Short mmCIF file of C-alpha atoms in Angstrom, two decimals:
data_model
loop_
_atom_site.label_atom_id
_atom_site.label_comp_id
_atom_site.label_asym_id
_atom_site.label_seq_id
_atom_site.Cartn_x
_atom_site.Cartn_y
_atom_site.Cartn_z
CA MET A 1 0.00 0.00 0.00
CA THR A 2 1.26 3.49 -0.80
CA GLU A 3 1.06 6.54 1.43
CA LEU A 4 -0.03 9.97 0.31
CA VAL A 5 2.67 12.51 1.02
CA GLU A 6 2.18 16.26 1.02
CA PRO A 7 4.43 18.07 -1.48
CA PRO A 8 7.13 20.18 0.18
CA ALA A 9 6.38 23.88 0.62
CA PRO A 10 8.38 26.22 -1.60
CA ALA A 11 11.57 27.44 0.06
CA GLU A 12 11.71 31.05 1.18
CA PRO A 13 13.78 33.14 -1.23
CA ALA A 14 16.85 34.88 0.12
CA ALA A 15 16.46 38.58 0.92
CA ASP A 16 18.94 39.68 -1.75
CA PRO A 17 19.08 37.97 -5.15
CA ARG A 18 22.42 36.32 -5.88
CA TRP A 19 21.89 35.74 -9.60
CA CYS A 20 20.83 37.93 -12.51
CA ASP A 21 17.29 36.91 -13.53
CA ARG A 22 18.01 37.59 -17.20
CA CYS A 23 21.46 36.10 -17.92
CA GLY A 24 21.85 33.79 -14.91
CA GLU A 25 25.29 35.11 -13.93
CA SER A 26 26.29 36.24 -10.45
CA VAL A 27 25.21 39.78 -9.55
CA ALA A 28 28.59 40.19 -7.83
CA ALA A 29 30.41 39.56 -11.14
CA GLY A 30 29.81 43.10 -12.31
CA PRO A 31 27.15 45.53 -13.49
CA HIS A 32 24.18 44.14 -15.39
CA GLY A 33 23.03 47.38 -17.05
CA ALA A 34 22.13 45.68 -20.33
CA CYS A 35 20.18 43.01 -18.45
CA ALA A 36 18.28 45.64 -16.48
CA ALA A 37 17.40 47.49 -19.68
CA ALA A 38 16.21 44.28 -21.36
CA ARG A 39 14.18 43.28 -18.29
CA ALA A 40 12.04 46.39 -18.78
CA LEU A 41 10.55 44.61 -21.81
CA GLU A 42 11.16 40.89 -21.13
CA PRO A 43 10.21 38.44 -18.37
CA PRO A 44 12.91 36.88 -16.18
CA ARG A 45 14.45 33.65 -17.49
CA TRP A 46 16.50 32.54 -14.45
CA CYS A 47 15.52 32.36 -10.77
CA ALA A 48 17.42 35.14 -8.98
CA HIS A 49 17.61 33.07 -5.79
CA CYS A 50 18.71 29.60 -6.93
CA ARG A 51 19.86 30.07 -10.57
CA ARG A 52 17.42 27.53 -11.96
CA ARG A 53 16.04 28.07 -15.45
CA MET A 54 12.36 29.02 -15.11
CA LYS A 55 9.36 27.99 -17.16
CA VAL A 56 8.11 31.25 -18.72
CA GLN A 57 4.79 31.90 -20.40
CA VAL A 58 4.07 35.18 -22.19
CA VAL A 59 0.49 36.21 -22.97
CA PRO A 60 -0.91 39.50 -24.31
CA THR A 61 -1.84 40.64 -20.80
CA GLY A 62 1.53 39.88 -19.16
CA TRP A 63 3.79 36.96 -18.26
CA SER A 64 4.35 34.30 -15.60
CA ALA A 65 7.60 32.59 -14.64
CA VAL A 66 7.75 29.48 -12.46
CA CYS A 67 10.75 28.23 -10.47
CA VAL A 68 10.31 24.68 -9.20
CA GLU A 69 11.93 25.71 -5.89
CA HIS A 70 10.55 29.22 -5.29
CA GLY A 71 7.19 29.24 -7.06
CA GLU A 72 5.59 31.62 -9.53
CA ILE A 73 6.02 35.32 -10.20
CA ARG A 74 3.88 37.39 -12.56
CA GLY A 75 4.31 40.60 -14.41
#
C-alpha cells in the first residue's frame, strides 16, 4: 500500500538575489546594465535566488515565470 505525502512547501527566497534573472550570472560579477534594460521589456528567465532556469509563459496581458523551488512570479 502506498502513502499519500504532502508536497514540500516552496523554500523562502533569500532577501537579496544572488543571480541575474536575465542572464543567470552572479550579480557580484559586475554591473548588469544591459540586463536591467532588457528586463524592462522581457520576463525573467532565471531564478534570482537559486539560478534555476524558469518555465516562462508570455500572454498578451503579461507573463508568468515558475521556479520549481521558489514558485511563480507574474508581471
